[in-house]
mmCIF file of C-alpha atoms in Angstrom:
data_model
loop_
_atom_site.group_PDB
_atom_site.id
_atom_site.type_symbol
_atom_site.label_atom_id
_atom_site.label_comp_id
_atom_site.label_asym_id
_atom_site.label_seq_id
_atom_site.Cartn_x
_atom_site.Cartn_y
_atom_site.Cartn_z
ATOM 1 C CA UNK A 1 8.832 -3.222 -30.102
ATOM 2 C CA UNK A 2 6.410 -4.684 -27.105
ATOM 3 C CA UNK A 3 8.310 -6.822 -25.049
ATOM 4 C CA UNK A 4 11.460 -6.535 -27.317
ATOM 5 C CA UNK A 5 13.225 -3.915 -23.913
ATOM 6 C CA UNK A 6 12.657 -3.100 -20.881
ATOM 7 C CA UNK A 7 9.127 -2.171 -20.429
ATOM 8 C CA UNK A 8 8.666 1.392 -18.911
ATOM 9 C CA UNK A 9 5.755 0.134 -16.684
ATOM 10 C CA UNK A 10 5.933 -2.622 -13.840
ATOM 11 C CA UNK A 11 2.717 -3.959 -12.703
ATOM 12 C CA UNK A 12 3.097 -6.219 -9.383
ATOM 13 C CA UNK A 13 0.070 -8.395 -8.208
ATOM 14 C CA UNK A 14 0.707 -9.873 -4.244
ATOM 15 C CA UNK A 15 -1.460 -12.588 -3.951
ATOM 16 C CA UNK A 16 -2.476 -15.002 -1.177
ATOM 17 C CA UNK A 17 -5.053 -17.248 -2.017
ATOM 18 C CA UNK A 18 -7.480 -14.851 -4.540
ATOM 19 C CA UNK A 19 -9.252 -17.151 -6.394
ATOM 20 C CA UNK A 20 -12.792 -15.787 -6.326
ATOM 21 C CA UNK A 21 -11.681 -12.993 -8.006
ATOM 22 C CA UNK A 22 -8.669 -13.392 -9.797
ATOM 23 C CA UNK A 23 -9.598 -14.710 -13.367
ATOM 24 C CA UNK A 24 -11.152 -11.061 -13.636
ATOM 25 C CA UNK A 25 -8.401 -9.436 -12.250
ATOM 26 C CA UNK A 26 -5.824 -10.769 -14.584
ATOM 27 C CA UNK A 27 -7.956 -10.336 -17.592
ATOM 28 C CA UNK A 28 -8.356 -6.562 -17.048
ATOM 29 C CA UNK A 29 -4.555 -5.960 -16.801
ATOM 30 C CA UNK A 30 -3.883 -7.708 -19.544
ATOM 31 C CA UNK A 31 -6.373 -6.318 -21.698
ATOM 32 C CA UNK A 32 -4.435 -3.270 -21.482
ATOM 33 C CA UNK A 33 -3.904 -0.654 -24.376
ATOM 34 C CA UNK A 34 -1.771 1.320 -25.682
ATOM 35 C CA UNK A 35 0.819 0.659 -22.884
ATOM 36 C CA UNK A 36 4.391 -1.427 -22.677
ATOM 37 C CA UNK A 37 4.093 -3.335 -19.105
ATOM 38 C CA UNK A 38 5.361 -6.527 -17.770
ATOM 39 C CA UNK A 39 3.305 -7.936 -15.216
ATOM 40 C CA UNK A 40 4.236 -9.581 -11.884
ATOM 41 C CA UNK A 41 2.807 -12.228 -9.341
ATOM 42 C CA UNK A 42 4.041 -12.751 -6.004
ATOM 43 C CA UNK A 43 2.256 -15.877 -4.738
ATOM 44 C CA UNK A 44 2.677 -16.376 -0.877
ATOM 45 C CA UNK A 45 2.212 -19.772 -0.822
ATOM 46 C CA UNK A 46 -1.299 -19.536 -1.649
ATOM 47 C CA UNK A 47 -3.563 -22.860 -0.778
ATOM 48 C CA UNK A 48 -6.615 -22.698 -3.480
ATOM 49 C CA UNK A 49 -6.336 -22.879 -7.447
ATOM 50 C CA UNK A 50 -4.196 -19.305 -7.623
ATOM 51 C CA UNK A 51 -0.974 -21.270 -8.573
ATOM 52 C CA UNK A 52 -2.747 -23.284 -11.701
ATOM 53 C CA UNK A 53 -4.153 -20.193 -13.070
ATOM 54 C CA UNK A 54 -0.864 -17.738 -12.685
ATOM 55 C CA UNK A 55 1.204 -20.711 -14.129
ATOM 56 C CA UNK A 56 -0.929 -20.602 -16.974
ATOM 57 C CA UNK A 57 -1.487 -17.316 -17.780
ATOM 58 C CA UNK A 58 2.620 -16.873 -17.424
ATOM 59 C CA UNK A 59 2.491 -19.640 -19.994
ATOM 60 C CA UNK A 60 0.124 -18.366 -22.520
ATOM 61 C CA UNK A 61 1.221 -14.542 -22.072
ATOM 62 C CA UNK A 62 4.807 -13.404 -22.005
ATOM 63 C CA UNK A 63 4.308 -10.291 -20.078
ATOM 64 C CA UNK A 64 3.537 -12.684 -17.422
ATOM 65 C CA UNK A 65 6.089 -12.933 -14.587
ATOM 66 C CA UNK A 66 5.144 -15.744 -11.978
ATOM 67 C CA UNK A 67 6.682 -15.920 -8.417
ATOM 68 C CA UNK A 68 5.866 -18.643 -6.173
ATOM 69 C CA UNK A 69 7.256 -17.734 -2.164
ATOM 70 C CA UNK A 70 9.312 -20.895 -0.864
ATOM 71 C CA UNK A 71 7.164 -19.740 2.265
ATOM 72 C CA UNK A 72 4.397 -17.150 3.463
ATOM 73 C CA UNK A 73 6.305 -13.853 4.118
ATOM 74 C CA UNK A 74 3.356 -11.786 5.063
ATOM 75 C CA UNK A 75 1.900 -9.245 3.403
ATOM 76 C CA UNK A 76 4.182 -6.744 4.067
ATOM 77 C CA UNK A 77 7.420 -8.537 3.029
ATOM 78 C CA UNK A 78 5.477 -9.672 -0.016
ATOM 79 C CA UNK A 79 4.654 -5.867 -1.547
ATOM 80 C CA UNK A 80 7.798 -4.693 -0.802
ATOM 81 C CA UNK A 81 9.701 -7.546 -2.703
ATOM 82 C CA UNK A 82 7.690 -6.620 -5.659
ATOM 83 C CA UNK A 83 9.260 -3.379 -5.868
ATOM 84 C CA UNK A 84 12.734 -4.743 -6.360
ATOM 85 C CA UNK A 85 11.396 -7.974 -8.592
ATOM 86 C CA UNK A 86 9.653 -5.436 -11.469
ATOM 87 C CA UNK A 87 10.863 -3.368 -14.191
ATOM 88 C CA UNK A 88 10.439 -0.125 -15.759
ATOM 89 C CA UNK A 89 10.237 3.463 -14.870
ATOM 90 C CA UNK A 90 6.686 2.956 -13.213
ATOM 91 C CA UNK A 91 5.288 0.837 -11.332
ATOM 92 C CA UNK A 92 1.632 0.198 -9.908
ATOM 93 C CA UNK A 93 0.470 -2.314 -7.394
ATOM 94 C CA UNK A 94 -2.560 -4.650 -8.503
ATOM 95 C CA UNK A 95 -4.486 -6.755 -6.468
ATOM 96 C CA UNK A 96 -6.483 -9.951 -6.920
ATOM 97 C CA UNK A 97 -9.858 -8.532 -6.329
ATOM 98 C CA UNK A 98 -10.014 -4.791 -8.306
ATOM 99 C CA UNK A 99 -9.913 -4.459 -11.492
ATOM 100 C CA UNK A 100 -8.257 -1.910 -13.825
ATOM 101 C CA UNK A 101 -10.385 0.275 -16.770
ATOM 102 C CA UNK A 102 -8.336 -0.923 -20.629
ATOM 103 C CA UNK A 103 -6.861 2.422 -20.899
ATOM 104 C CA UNK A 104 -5.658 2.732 -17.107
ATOM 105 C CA UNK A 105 -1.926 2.586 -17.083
ATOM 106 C CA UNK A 106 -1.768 4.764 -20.738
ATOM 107 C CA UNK A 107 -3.253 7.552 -19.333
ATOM 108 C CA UNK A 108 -1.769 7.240 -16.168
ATOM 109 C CA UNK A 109 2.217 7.042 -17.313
ATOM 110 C CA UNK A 110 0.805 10.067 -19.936
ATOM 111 C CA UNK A 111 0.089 12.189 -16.488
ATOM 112 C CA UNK A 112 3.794 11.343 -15.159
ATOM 113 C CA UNK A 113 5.288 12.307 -18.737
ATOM 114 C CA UNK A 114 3.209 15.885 -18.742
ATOM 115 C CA UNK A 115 4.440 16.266 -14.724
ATOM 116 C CA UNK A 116 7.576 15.174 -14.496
ATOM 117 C CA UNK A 117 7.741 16.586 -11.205
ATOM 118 C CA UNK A 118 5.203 14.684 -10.088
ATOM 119 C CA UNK A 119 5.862 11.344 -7.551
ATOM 120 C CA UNK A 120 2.647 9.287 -8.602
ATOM 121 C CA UNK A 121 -0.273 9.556 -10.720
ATOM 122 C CA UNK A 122 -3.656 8.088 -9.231
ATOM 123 C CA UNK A 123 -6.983 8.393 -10.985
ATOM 124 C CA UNK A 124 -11.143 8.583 -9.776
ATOM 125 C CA UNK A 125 -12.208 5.112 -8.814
ATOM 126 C CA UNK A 126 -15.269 2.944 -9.103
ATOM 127 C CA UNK A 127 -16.240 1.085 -5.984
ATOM 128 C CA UNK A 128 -17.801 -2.234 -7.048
ATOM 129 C CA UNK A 129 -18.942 -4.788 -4.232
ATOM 130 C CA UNK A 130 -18.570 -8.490 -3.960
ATOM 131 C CA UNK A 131 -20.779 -8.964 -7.045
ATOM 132 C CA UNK A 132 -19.272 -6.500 -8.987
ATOM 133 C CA UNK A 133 -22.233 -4.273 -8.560
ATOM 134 C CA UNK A 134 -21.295 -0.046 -8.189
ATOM 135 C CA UNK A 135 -22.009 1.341 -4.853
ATOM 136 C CA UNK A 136 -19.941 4.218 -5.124
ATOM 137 C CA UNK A 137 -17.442 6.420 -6.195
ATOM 138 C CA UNK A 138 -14.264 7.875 -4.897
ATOM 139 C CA UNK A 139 -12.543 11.067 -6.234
ATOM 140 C CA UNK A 140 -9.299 13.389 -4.681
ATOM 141 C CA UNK A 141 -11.140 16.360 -4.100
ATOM 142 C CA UNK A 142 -8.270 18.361 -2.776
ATOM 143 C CA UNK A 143 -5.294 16.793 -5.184
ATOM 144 C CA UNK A 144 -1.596 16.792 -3.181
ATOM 145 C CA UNK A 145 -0.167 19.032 -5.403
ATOM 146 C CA UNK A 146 1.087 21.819 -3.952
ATOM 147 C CA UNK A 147 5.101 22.767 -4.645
ATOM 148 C CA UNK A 148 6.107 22.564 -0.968
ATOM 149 C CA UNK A 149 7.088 18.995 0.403
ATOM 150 C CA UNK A 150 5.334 20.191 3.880
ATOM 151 C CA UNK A 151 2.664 22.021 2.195
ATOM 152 C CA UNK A 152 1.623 18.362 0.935
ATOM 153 C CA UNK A 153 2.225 16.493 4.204
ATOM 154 C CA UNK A 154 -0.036 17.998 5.811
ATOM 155 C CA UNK A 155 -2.717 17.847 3.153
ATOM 156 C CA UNK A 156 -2.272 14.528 3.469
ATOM 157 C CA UNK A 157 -2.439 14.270 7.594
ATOM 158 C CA UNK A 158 -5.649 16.454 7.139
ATOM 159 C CA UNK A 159 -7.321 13.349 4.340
ATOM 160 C CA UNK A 160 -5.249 11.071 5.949
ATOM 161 C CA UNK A 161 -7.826 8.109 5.471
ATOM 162 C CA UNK A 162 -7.917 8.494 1.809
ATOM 163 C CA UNK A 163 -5.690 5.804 0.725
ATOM 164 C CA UNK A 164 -6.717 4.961 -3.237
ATOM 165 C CA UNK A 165 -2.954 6.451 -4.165
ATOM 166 C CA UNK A 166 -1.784 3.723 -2.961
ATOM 167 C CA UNK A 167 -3.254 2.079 -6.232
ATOM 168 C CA UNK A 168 -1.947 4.515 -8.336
ATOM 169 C CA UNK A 169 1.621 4.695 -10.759
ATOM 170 C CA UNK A 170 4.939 5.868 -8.951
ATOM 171 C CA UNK A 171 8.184 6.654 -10.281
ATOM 172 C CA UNK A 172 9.978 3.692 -9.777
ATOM 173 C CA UNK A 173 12.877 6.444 -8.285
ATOM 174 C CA UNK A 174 10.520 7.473 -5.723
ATOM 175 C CA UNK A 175 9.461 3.664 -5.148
ATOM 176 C CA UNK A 176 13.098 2.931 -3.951
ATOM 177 C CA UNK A 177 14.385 6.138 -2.414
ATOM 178 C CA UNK A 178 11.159 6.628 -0.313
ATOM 179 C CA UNK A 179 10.473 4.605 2.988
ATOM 180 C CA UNK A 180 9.287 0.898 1.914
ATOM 181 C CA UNK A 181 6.140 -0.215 3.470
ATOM 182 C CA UNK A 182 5.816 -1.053 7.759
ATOM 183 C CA UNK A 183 4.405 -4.011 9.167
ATOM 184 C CA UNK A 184 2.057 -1.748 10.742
ATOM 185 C CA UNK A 185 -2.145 -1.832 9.791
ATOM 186 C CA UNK A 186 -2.087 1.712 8.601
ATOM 187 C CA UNK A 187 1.306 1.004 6.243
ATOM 188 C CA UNK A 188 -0.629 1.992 3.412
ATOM 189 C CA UNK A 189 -1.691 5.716 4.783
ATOM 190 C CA UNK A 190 2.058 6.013 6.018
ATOM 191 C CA UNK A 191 3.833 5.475 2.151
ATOM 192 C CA UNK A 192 1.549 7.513 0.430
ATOM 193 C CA UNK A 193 2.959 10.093 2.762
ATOM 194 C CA UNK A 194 5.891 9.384 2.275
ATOM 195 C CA UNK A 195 5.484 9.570 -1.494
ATOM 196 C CA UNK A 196 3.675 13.389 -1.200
ATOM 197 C CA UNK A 197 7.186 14.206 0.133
ATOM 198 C CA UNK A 198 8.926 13.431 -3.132
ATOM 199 C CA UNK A 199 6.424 15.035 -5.269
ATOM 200 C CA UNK A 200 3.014 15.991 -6.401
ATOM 201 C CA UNK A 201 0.320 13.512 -7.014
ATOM 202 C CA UNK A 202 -1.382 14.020 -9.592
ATOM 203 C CA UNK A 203 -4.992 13.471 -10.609
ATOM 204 C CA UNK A 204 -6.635 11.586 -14.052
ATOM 205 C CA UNK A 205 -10.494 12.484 -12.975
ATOM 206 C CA UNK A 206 -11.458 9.495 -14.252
ATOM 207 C CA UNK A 207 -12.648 5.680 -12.840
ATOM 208 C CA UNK A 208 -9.838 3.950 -14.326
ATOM 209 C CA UNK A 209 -9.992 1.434 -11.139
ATOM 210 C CA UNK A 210 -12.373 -0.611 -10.299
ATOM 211 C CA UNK A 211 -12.033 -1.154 -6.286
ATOM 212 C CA UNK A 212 -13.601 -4.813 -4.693
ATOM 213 C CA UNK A 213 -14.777 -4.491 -1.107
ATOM 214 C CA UNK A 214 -15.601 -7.412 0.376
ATOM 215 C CA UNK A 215 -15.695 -9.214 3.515
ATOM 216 C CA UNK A 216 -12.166 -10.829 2.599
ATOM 217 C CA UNK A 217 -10.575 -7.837 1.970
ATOM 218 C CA UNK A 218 -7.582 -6.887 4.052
ATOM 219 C CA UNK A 219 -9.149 -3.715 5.065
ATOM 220 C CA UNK A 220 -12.213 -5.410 6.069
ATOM 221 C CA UNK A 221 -10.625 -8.047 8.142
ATOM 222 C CA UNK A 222 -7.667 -6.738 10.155
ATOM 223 C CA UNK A 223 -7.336 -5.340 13.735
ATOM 224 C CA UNK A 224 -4.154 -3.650 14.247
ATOM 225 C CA UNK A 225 -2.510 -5.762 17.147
ATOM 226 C CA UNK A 226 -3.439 -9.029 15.084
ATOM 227 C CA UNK A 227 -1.721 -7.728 11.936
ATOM 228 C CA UNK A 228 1.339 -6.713 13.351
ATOM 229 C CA UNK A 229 1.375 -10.092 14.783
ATOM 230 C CA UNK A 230 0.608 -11.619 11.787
ATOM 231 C CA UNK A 231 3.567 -9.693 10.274
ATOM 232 C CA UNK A 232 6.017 -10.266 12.692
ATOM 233 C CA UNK A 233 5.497 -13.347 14.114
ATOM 234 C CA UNK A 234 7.933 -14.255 17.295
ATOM 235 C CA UNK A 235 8.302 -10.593 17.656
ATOM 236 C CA UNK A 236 8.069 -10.280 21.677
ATOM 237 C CA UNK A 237 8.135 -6.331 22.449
ATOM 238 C CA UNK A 238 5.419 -4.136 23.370
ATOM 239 C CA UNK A 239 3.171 -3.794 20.242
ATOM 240 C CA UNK A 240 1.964 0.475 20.640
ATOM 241 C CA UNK A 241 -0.574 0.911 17.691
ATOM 242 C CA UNK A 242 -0.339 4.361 17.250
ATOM 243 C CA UNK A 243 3.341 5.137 18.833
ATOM 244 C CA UNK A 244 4.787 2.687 15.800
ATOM 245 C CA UNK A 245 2.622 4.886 12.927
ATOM 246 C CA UNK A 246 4.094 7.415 14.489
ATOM 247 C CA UNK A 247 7.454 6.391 14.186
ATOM 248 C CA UNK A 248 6.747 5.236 11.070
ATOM 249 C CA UNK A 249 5.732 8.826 9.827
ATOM 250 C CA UNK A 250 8.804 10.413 11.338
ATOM 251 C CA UNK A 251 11.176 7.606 9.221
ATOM 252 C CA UNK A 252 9.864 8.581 6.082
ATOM 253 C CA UNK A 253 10.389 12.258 6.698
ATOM 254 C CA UNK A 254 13.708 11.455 7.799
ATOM 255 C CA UNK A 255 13.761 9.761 4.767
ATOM 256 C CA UNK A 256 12.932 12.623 2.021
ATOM 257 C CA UNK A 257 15.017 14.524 -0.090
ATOM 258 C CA UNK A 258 14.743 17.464 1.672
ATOM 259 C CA UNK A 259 16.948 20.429 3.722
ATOM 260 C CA UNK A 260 16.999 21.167 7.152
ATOM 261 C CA UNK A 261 13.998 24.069 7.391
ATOM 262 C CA UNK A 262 11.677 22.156 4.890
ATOM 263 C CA UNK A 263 11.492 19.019 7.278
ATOM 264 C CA UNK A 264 11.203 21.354 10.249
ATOM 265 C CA UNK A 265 8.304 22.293 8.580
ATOM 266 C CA UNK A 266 7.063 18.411 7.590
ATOM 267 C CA UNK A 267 7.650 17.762 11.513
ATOM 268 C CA UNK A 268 5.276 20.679 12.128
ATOM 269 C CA UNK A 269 3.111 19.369 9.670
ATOM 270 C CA UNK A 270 1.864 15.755 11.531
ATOM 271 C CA UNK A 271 0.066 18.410 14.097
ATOM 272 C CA UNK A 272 -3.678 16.995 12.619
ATOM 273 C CA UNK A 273 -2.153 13.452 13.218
ATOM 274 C CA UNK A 274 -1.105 14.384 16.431
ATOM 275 C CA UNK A 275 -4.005 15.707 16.962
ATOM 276 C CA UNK A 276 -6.403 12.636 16.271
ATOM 277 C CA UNK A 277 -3.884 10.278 17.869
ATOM 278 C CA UNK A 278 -2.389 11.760 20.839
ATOM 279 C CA UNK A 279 -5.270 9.911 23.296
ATOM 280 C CA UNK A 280 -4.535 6.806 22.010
ATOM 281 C CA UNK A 281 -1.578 7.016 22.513
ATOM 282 C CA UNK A 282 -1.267 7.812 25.860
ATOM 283 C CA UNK A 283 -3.870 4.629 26.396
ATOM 284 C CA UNK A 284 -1.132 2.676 24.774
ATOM 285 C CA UNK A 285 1.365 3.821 26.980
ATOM 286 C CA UNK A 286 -0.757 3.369 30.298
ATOM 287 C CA UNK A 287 -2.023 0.145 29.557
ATOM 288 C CA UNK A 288 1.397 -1.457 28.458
ATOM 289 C CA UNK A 289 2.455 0.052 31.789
ATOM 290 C CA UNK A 290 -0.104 -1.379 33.736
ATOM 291 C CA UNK A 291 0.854 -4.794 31.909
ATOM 292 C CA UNK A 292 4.374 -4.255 32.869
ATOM 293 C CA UNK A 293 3.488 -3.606 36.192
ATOM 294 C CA UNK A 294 1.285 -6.710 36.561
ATOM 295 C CA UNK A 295 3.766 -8.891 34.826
ATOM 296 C CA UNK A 296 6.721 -8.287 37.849
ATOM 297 C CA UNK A 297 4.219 -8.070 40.560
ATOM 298 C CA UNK A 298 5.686 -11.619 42.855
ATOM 299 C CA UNK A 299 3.483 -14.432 43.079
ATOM 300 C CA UNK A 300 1.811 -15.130 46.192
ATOM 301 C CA UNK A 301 3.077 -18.373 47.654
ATOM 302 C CA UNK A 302 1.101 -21.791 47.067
ATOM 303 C CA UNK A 303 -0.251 -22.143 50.494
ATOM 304 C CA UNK A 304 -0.447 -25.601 50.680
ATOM 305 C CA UNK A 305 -2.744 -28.314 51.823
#
């Protein structure tokens, strides 16, 4: 009955220009078992050979789904598209670069089916360099599953930098009633938040993912101001770093399914974040004000010959 319904896992690959590392990519989702999926490409308008080879692995596979952008939407734009353009009751980000373990999504929508209460599943990971070569590996040493929404905020302000879940499976009902992602740097850290608020996520202790990191690797690559102006290009207004994830944090609270004491209590919980960030942001503040300042300051008059 493969491919015969709607498959009960999406898999969505955003991809600008991956080449190098595609090929490998593709292969190890498709070499999938035991697992109904349908996979799909976003291209944004991608400038190397990653159009020849999605067209024809769409054409030889009909899980395939290929998406060419009529122009580059940014990153952002592009991963939260996917979300709507994907099927099934899970879904998983892939990227062009890691690579995913032949049993990966199986055991991965078996966790959801044992939890149901559970928001996302997210397993151990390999991390493989440029080469492909292990240099490490990263496990959720303190899993977010505690039964209060708060509870599991702040477990998640306090290993804020963790951000692997991002890679793992989510109800597609949490996908769409949770906060999509900002055109902020730390967007990433901020949804997988958001996601702890809608449930526990849960833990398959094994390396199911292999993770690239590389010097072309978004995370390797980006500075915060040049992101967001990447993102939003033409966007003219005061660009504070760590005032917008803050926002961004209180939206997807606001956003949660949750009553009036328990997100009390997930306000209370972004203390550690407060905590780490409050400094910076007072920079931000003072040195937008000094820009302000200097930017109405009158121009002395041109004196003449």
């Amino acid at each position: 009955m493969i491919g015969q319904a709607e498959p009960p896992i999406g898999v969505g690959l955003p991809v600008y220009n991956g080449e190098p590392y595609l090929a490998g990519a593709l292969r190890s989702v498709l070499a999938q078992k035991d697992a109904d999926f349908e996979l799909v490409i976003a291209d944004n308008c991608s400038t190397d050979g990653t159009e020849e080879l999605c067209r024809e692995t769409a054409r030889t596979d009909p899980r395939v789904r290929y998406i060419r952008r009529d122009r580059n939407i940014g990153v952002t734009a592009n991963h939260n598209a996917l979300m709507h353009e994907t099927r099934g009751e899970f879904f998983s980000y892939a990227t062009s670069d890691d690579e995913y373990r032949e049993d990966r999504l199986a055991l991965l929508s078996a966790a959801l089916r044992r939890h149901p209460e559970a928001a996302a599943a997210l397993s151990a990971v390999e991390e493989i360099d440029e080469d492909g070569q292990t240099i490490g590996f990263w496990r959720d040493e303190s899993p977010t599953v505690q039964p209060a929404p708060a509870a599991r905020l702040r477990h998640r302000m306090l290993n804020y930098d963790d951000t692997m879940h991002f890679y793992g499976l989510i109800r597609r009902e949490t996908l769409l009633r949770a906060r999509p992602l900002e055109p902020i740097l730390p967007a990433d850290r901020v949804i997988i938040a958001g996601w702890a608020l809608f449930g526990p996520l849960v833990v398959v202790d094994e390396p199911l993912l292999r993770h690239r990191n590389h010097p072309g690797s978004d995370s390797q690559a980006n500075h915060a101001r040049r992101y967001r102006a990447r993102e939003m290009p033409g966007d003219q207004r005061f660009f504070l770093p760590n005032v917008e994830e803050g926002r961004a944090l209180l939206r997807v609270i606001h956003a949660a399914p949750m009553g009036f004491g328990q997100r009390l209590r997930a306000y209370a919980a972004l203390r550690p974040w407060l905590a780490r960030n409050a400094v910076p942001m007072a920079r931000n503040v003072a040195h937008s004000a000094i820009d302000v300042a200097r930017s109405l300051r009158p121009r002395r008059a041109d004196p003449g010959p």
